[in-house]
């Protein structure tokens, strides 16, 4: 392996960008393919499949190996609320990198959320520092449009693999109108999981947290939508 | 995904070691059959002194991989290794779990 290739791979990883190393294991010949260049690569289909699954592997020719590097999935929770107090530790156990954003300092206290990245700031400020990406899930849980709407719009624009919002169907219908007025297309808005969480009859905040986490995992493992924004980016 | 995170750290070690002027080889699990302890894509990085970070098995074959990696650092030519119960040296460096793995070893230069 060329040391420059290793350097570029590590840079992509640090920036939370997916990349693959294509190696001919007979000759040792190698190239690095960033995800954004995958559509123009001779192995385009294979690469795009593997970027979705995150799995490295040998191709059918028995000699070409793809080392696939995708960022660890992250969960951004909007709202330091009661549901979040259960969701955050559950998600951490499941292996997600979790952060919470809530500008209301009465909610955003380290006592309520020990040992987790807690940002007591408005989402628009917080997301400027920590931008959303394809490998991030966003759950908006405040119930307050002033706090939830902007990060929901940002999550849809950034192509977050999961976007969920708390609220009844009626609340969500009004939200759909507001997001439309913010310039989002109906098919983008339709990606929001609302009411949030798998339908398991959850009642308590902790049960809702389980339903939300299960839905995040289901979307990650079965229904990633990474391909759509990636294609849109390539076309642009 | 914890595997991916750990594998990533190994690549950072590789770059750090290169920066310190150490000669480095990278071993990668490219294929597994049966119950293999580490998934495809797992890395082990080795320097010319035999120091290593990461893993390609649960510790069963690392010793042998490090030995081969030293040869690869010397020659610069990559090689493919195979370990498993079918291996004649299984009693020495086999996988006790009964699986079989192929490991690609290359020098980083």
mmCIF file with all atom_site columns, C-alpha atoms in Angstrom, chain A residues 88-204:
data_model
loop_
_atom_site.group_PDB
_atom_site.id
_atom_site.type_symbol
_atom_site.label_atom_id
_atom_site.label_alt_id
_atom_site.label_comp_id
_atom_site.label_asym_id
_atom_site.label_entity_id
_atom_site.label_seq_id
_atom_site.pdbx_PDB_ins_code
_atom_site.Cartn_x
_atom_site.Cartn_y
_atom_site.Cartn_z
_atom_site.occupancy
_atom_site.B_iso_or_equiv
_atom_site.pdbx_formal_charge
_atom_site.auth_seq_id
_atom_site.auth_comp_id
_atom_site.auth_asym_id
_atom_site.auth_atom_id
_atom_site.pdbx_PDB_model_num
ATOM 1   C CA . UNK A 1 88  ? -29.448 8.130  24.753 1.00 0.00 ? 88  UNK A CA 1
ATOM 2   C CA . UNK A 1 89  ? -28.105 5.296  26.943 1.00 0.00 ? 89  UNK A CA 1
ATOM 3   C CA . UNK A 1 90  ? -29.954 2.673  24.851 1.00 0.00 ? 90  UNK A CA 1
ATOM 4   C CA . UNK A 1 91  ? -28.462 4.028  21.632 1.00 0.00 ? 91  UNK A CA 1
ATOM 5   C CA . UNK A 1 92  ? -24.990 4.125  23.152 1.00 0.00 ? 92  UNK A CA 1
ATOM 6   C CA . UNK A 1 93  ? -25.296 0.452  24.127 1.00 0.00 ? 93  UNK A CA 1
ATOM 7   C CA . UNK A 1 94  ? -26.337 -0.337 20.542 1.00 0.00 ? 94  UNK A CA 1
ATOM 8   C CA . UNK A 1 95  ? -23.065 1.253  19.360 1.00 0.00 ? 95  UNK A CA 1
ATOM 9   C CA . UNK A 1 96  ? -24.262 4.608  18.045 1.00 0.00 ? 96  UNK A CA 1
ATOM 10  C CA . UNK A 1 97  ? -22.298 7.805  18.661 1.00 0.00 ? 97  UNK A CA 1
ATOM 11  C CA . UNK A 1 98  ? -24.891 9.980  20.358 1.00 0.00 ? 98  UNK A CA 1
ATOM 12  C CA . UNK A 1 99  ? -25.205 13.724 20.839 1.00 0.00 ? 99  UNK A CA 1
ATOM 13  C CA . UNK A 1 100 ? -28.074 15.795 22.205 1.00 0.00 ? 100 UNK A CA 1
ATOM 14  C CA . UNK A 1 101 ? -28.957 19.326 21.231 1.00 0.00 ? 101 UNK A CA 1
ATOM 15  C CA . UNK A 1 102 ? -31.362 21.484 23.232 1.00 0.00 ? 102 UNK A CA 1
ATOM 16  C CA . UNK A 1 103 ? -31.039 25.233 23.799 1.00 0.00 ? 103 UNK A CA 1
ATOM 17  C CA . UNK A 1 104 ? -33.164 25.079 26.962 1.00 0.00 ? 104 UNK A CA 1
ATOM 18  C CA . UNK A 1 105 ? -30.567 24.979 29.703 1.00 0.00 ? 105 UNK A CA 1
ATOM 19  C CA . UNK A 1 106 ? -33.122 23.710 32.235 1.00 0.00 ? 106 UNK A CA 1
ATOM 20  C CA . UNK A 1 107 ? -33.321 20.502 30.179 1.00 0.00 ? 107 UNK A CA 1
ATOM 21  C CA . UNK A 1 108 ? -29.715 20.290 28.961 1.00 0.00 ? 108 UNK A CA 1
ATOM 22  C CA . UNK A 1 109 ? -27.975 19.454 32.192 1.00 0.00 ? 109 UNK A CA 1
ATOM 23  C CA . UNK A 1 110 ? -25.140 16.959 32.669 1.00 0.00 ? 110 UNK A CA 1
ATOM 24  C CA . UNK A 1 111 ? -27.053 15.583 35.682 1.00 0.00 ? 111 UNK A CA 1
ATOM 25  C CA . UNK A 1 112 ? -29.839 14.462 33.365 1.00 0.00 ? 112 UNK A CA 1
ATOM 26  C CA . UNK A 1 113 ? -27.417 13.250 30.653 1.00 0.00 ? 113 UNK A CA 1
ATOM 27  C CA . UNK A 1 114 ? -24.185 12.058 32.229 1.00 0.00 ? 114 UNK A CA 1
ATOM 28  C CA . UNK A 1 115 ? -21.264 11.137 29.997 1.00 0.00 ? 115 UNK A CA 1
ATOM 29  C CA . UNK A 1 116 ? -22.769 12.149 26.661 1.00 0.00 ? 116 UNK A CA 1
ATOM 30  C CA . UNK A 1 117 ? -22.135 14.992 24.231 1.00 0.00 ? 117 UNK A CA 1
ATOM 31  C CA . UNK A 1 118 ? -24.683 17.602 25.282 1.00 0.00 ? 118 UNK A CA 1
ATOM 32  C CA . UNK A 1 119 ? -24.962 20.855 23.332 1.00 0.00 ? 119 UNK A CA 1
ATOM 33  C CA . UNK A 1 120 ? -27.034 23.540 25.072 1.00 0.00 ? 120 UNK A CA 1
ATOM 34  C CA . UNK A 1 121 ? -27.410 25.681 21.988 1.00 0.00 ? 121 UNK A CA 1
ATOM 35  C CA . UNK A 1 122 ? -29.880 26.309 19.178 1.00 0.00 ? 122 UNK A CA 1
ATOM 36  C CA . UNK A 1 123 ? -29.723 23.513 16.590 1.00 0.00 ? 123 UNK A CA 1
ATOM 37  C CA . UNK A 1 124 ? -28.749 25.892 13.770 1.00 0.00 ? 124 UNK A CA 1
ATOM 38  C CA . UNK A 1 125 ? -25.670 26.917 15.776 1.00 0.00 ? 125 UNK A CA 1
ATOM 39  C CA . UNK A 1 126 ? -24.852 23.409 16.985 1.00 0.00 ? 126 UNK A CA 1
ATOM 40  C CA . UNK A 1 127 ? -25.178 21.872 13.504 1.00 0.00 ? 127 UNK A CA 1
ATOM 41  C CA . UNK A 1 128 ? -22.825 24.452 12.044 1.00 0.00 ? 128 UNK A CA 1
ATOM 42  C CA . UNK A 1 129 ? -20.158 23.050 14.369 1.00 0.00 ? 129 UNK A CA 1
ATOM 43  C CA . UNK A 1 130 ? -21.183 19.393 13.881 1.00 0.00 ? 130 UNK A CA 1
ATOM 44  C CA . UNK A 1 131 ? -22.673 19.031 10.382 1.00 0.00 ? 131 UNK A CA 1
ATOM 45  C CA . UNK A 1 132 ? -25.097 16.205 9.630  1.00 0.00 ? 132 UNK A CA 1
ATOM 46  C CA . UNK A 1 133 ? -24.251 13.550 7.026  1.00 0.00 ? 133 UNK A CA 1
ATOM 47  C CA . UNK A 1 134 ? -25.457 10.333 5.321  1.00 0.00 ? 134 UNK A CA 1
ATOM 48  C CA . UNK A 1 135 ? -24.345 8.197  8.272  1.00 0.00 ? 135 UNK A CA 1
ATOM 49  C CA . UNK A 1 136 ? -26.253 10.190 10.856 1.00 0.00 ? 136 UNK A CA 1
ATOM 50  C CA . UNK A 1 137 ? -29.765 9.621  12.218 1.00 0.00 ? 137 UNK A CA 1
ATOM 51  C CA . UNK A 1 138 ? -31.728 12.563 13.581 1.00 0.00 ? 138 UNK A CA 1
ATOM 52  C CA . UNK A 1 139 ? -34.608 12.272 16.036 1.00 0.00 ? 139 UNK A CA 1
ATOM 53  C CA . UNK A 1 140 ? -36.503 15.482 16.789 1.00 0.00 ? 140 UNK A CA 1
ATOM 54  C CA . UNK A 1 141 ? -38.203 15.066 20.154 1.00 0.00 ? 141 UNK A CA 1
ATOM 55  C CA . UNK A 1 142 ? -38.949 18.523 21.586 1.00 0.00 ? 142 UNK A CA 1
ATOM 56  C CA . UNK A 1 143 ? -42.472 18.894 20.189 1.00 0.00 ? 143 UNK A CA 1
ATOM 57  C CA . UNK A 1 144 ? -41.560 22.548 19.677 1.00 0.00 ? 144 UNK A CA 1
ATOM 58  C CA . UNK A 1 145 ? -41.408 23.757 16.056 1.00 0.00 ? 145 UNK A CA 1
ATOM 59  C CA . UNK A 1 146 ? -39.009 26.559 17.026 1.00 0.00 ? 146 UNK A CA 1
ATOM 60  C CA . UNK A 1 147 ? -36.454 23.920 18.011 1.00 0.00 ? 147 UNK A CA 1
ATOM 61  C CA . UNK A 1 148 ? -37.375 20.918 15.802 1.00 0.00 ? 148 UNK A CA 1
ATOM 62  C CA . UNK A 1 149 ? -38.079 22.388 12.361 1.00 0.00 ? 149 UNK A CA 1
ATOM 63  C CA . UNK A 1 150 ? -34.645 23.681 11.385 1.00 0.00 ? 150 UNK A CA 1
ATOM 64  C CA . UNK A 1 151 ? -32.742 20.494 12.263 1.00 0.00 ? 151 UNK A CA 1
ATOM 65  C CA . UNK A 1 152 ? -35.415 18.393 10.499 1.00 0.00 ? 152 UNK A CA 1
ATOM 66  C CA . UNK A 1 153 ? -34.925 20.452 7.342  1.00 0.00 ? 153 UNK A CA 1
ATOM 67  C CA . UNK A 1 154 ? -31.147 20.220 7.688  1.00 0.00 ? 154 UNK A CA 1
ATOM 68  C CA . UNK A 1 155 ? -31.323 16.441 8.179  1.00 0.00 ? 155 UNK A CA 1
ATOM 69  C CA . UNK A 1 156 ? -33.377 16.004 5.002  1.00 0.00 ? 156 UNK A CA 1
ATOM 70  C CA . UNK A 1 157 ? -30.998 18.211 3.005  1.00 0.00 ? 157 UNK A CA 1
ATOM 71  C CA . UNK A 1 158 ? -27.927 16.402 4.368  1.00 0.00 ? 158 UNK A CA 1
ATOM 72  C CA . UNK A 1 159 ? -29.365 12.977 3.432  1.00 0.00 ? 159 UNK A CA 1
ATOM 73  C CA . UNK A 1 160 ? -29.370 11.621 7.002  1.00 0.00 ? 160 UNK A CA 1
ATOM 74  C CA . UNK A 1 161 ? -30.123 7.887  6.789  1.00 0.00 ? 161 UNK A CA 1
ATOM 75  C CA . UNK A 1 162 ? -32.912 8.293  9.330  1.00 0.00 ? 162 UNK A CA 1
ATOM 76  C CA . UNK A 1 163 ? -35.066 11.300 10.164 1.00 0.00 ? 163 UNK A CA 1
ATOM 77  C CA . UNK A 1 164 ? -37.807 10.969 12.774 1.00 0.00 ? 164 UNK A CA 1
ATOM 78  C CA . UNK A 1 165 ? -40.063 13.477 14.508 1.00 0.00 ? 165 UNK A CA 1
ATOM 79  C CA . UNK A 1 166 ? -42.213 13.148 17.614 1.00 0.00 ? 166 UNK A CA 1
ATOM 80  C CA . UNK A 1 167 ? -45.828 14.207 17.364 1.00 0.00 ? 167 UNK A CA 1
ATOM 81  C CA . UNK A 1 168 ? -49.270 13.006 16.414 1.00 0.00 ? 168 UNK A CA 1
ATOM 82  C CA . UNK A 1 169 ? -50.453 12.757 12.806 1.00 0.00 ? 169 UNK A CA 1
ATOM 83  C CA . UNK A 1 170 ? -52.212 16.099 13.257 1.00 0.00 ? 170 UNK A CA 1
ATOM 84  C CA . UNK A 1 171 ? -49.048 17.761 14.588 1.00 0.00 ? 171 UNK A CA 1
ATOM 85  C CA . UNK A 1 172 ? -47.111 16.231 11.730 1.00 0.00 ? 172 UNK A CA 1
ATOM 86  C CA . UNK A 1 173 ? -49.553 17.501 9.095  1.00 0.00 ? 173 UNK A CA 1
ATOM 87  C CA . UNK A 1 174 ? -48.867 21.063 10.278 1.00 0.00 ? 174 UNK A CA 1
ATOM 88  C CA . UNK A 1 175 ? -45.134 20.312 10.292 1.00 0.00 ? 175 UNK A CA 1
ATOM 89  C CA . UNK A 1 176 ? -45.325 19.100 6.690  1.00 0.00 ? 176 UNK A CA 1
ATOM 90  C CA . UNK A 1 177 ? -46.880 22.445 5.737  1.00 0.00 ? 177 UNK A CA 1
ATOM 91  C CA . UNK A 1 178 ? -44.157 24.420 7.521  1.00 0.00 ? 178 UNK A CA 1
ATOM 92  C CA . UNK A 1 179 ? -41.336 22.383 5.979  1.00 0.00 ? 179 UNK A CA 1
ATOM 93  C CA . UNK A 1 180 ? -42.933 22.849 2.572  1.00 0.00 ? 180 UNK A CA 1
ATOM 94  C CA . UNK A 1 181 ? -42.977 26.587 3.171  1.00 0.00 ? 181 UNK A CA 1
ATOM 95  C CA . UNK A 1 182 ? -39.253 26.321 4.002  1.00 0.00 ? 182 UNK A CA 1
ATOM 96  C CA . UNK A 1 183 ? -38.701 25.101 0.422  1.00 0.00 ? 183 UNK A CA 1
ATOM 97  C CA . UNK A 1 184 ? -38.460 21.325 0.938  1.00 0.00 ? 184 UNK A CA 1
ATOM 98  C CA . UNK A 1 185 ? -39.959 19.051 -1.718 1.00 0.00 ? 185 UNK A CA 1
ATOM 99  C CA . UNK A 1 186 ? -42.851 16.735 -0.737 1.00 0.00 ? 186 UNK A CA 1
ATOM 100 C CA . UNK A 1 187 ? -40.754 13.608 -1.486 1.00 0.00 ? 187 UNK A CA 1
ATOM 101 C CA . UNK A 1 188 ? -38.036 14.883 0.844  1.00 0.00 ? 188 UNK A CA 1
ATOM 102 C CA . UNK A 1 189 ? -40.534 15.606 3.609  1.00 0.00 ? 189 UNK A CA 1
ATOM 103 C CA . UNK A 1 190 ? -42.040 12.139 3.117  1.00 0.00 ? 190 UNK A CA 1
ATOM 104 C CA . UNK A 1 191 ? -38.765 10.651 4.398  1.00 0.00 ? 191 UNK A CA 1
ATOM 105 C CA . UNK A 1 192 ? -39.603 11.773 7.941  1.00 0.00 ? 192 UNK A CA 1
ATOM 106 C CA . UNK A 1 193 ? -40.728 8.948  10.193 1.00 0.00 ? 193 UNK A CA 1
ATOM 107 C CA . UNK A 1 194 ? -43.747 10.420 11.958 1.00 0.00 ? 194 UNK A CA 1
ATOM 108 C CA . UNK A 1 195 ? -45.269 9.540  14.305 1.00 0.00 ? 195 UNK A CA 1
ATOM 109 C CA . UNK A 1 196 ? -41.792 8.462  15.371 1.00 0.00 ? 196 UNK A CA 1
ATOM 110 C CA . UNK A 1 197 ? -40.815 4.879  16.248 1.00 0.00 ? 197 UNK A CA 1
ATOM 111 C CA . UNK A 1 198 ? -41.881 1.372  15.295 1.00 0.00 ? 198 UNK A CA 1
ATOM 112 C CA . UNK A 1 199 ? -45.493 0.644  16.158 1.00 0.00 ? 199 UNK A CA 1
ATOM 113 C CA . UNK A 1 200 ? -45.017 -1.581 19.206 1.00 0.00 ? 200 UNK A CA 1
ATOM 114 C CA . UNK A 1 201 ? -47.707 0.075  21.302 1.00 0.00 ? 201 UNK A CA 1
ATOM 115 C CA . UNK A 1 202 ? -45.118 2.015  23.303 1.00 0.00 ? 202 UNK A CA 1
ATOM 116 C CA . UNK A 1 203 ? -46.576 4.156  26.090 1.00 0.00 ? 203 UNK A CA 1
ATOM 117 C CA . UNK A 1 204 ? -43.939 5.277  28.587 1.00 0.00 ? 204 UNK A CA 1
#
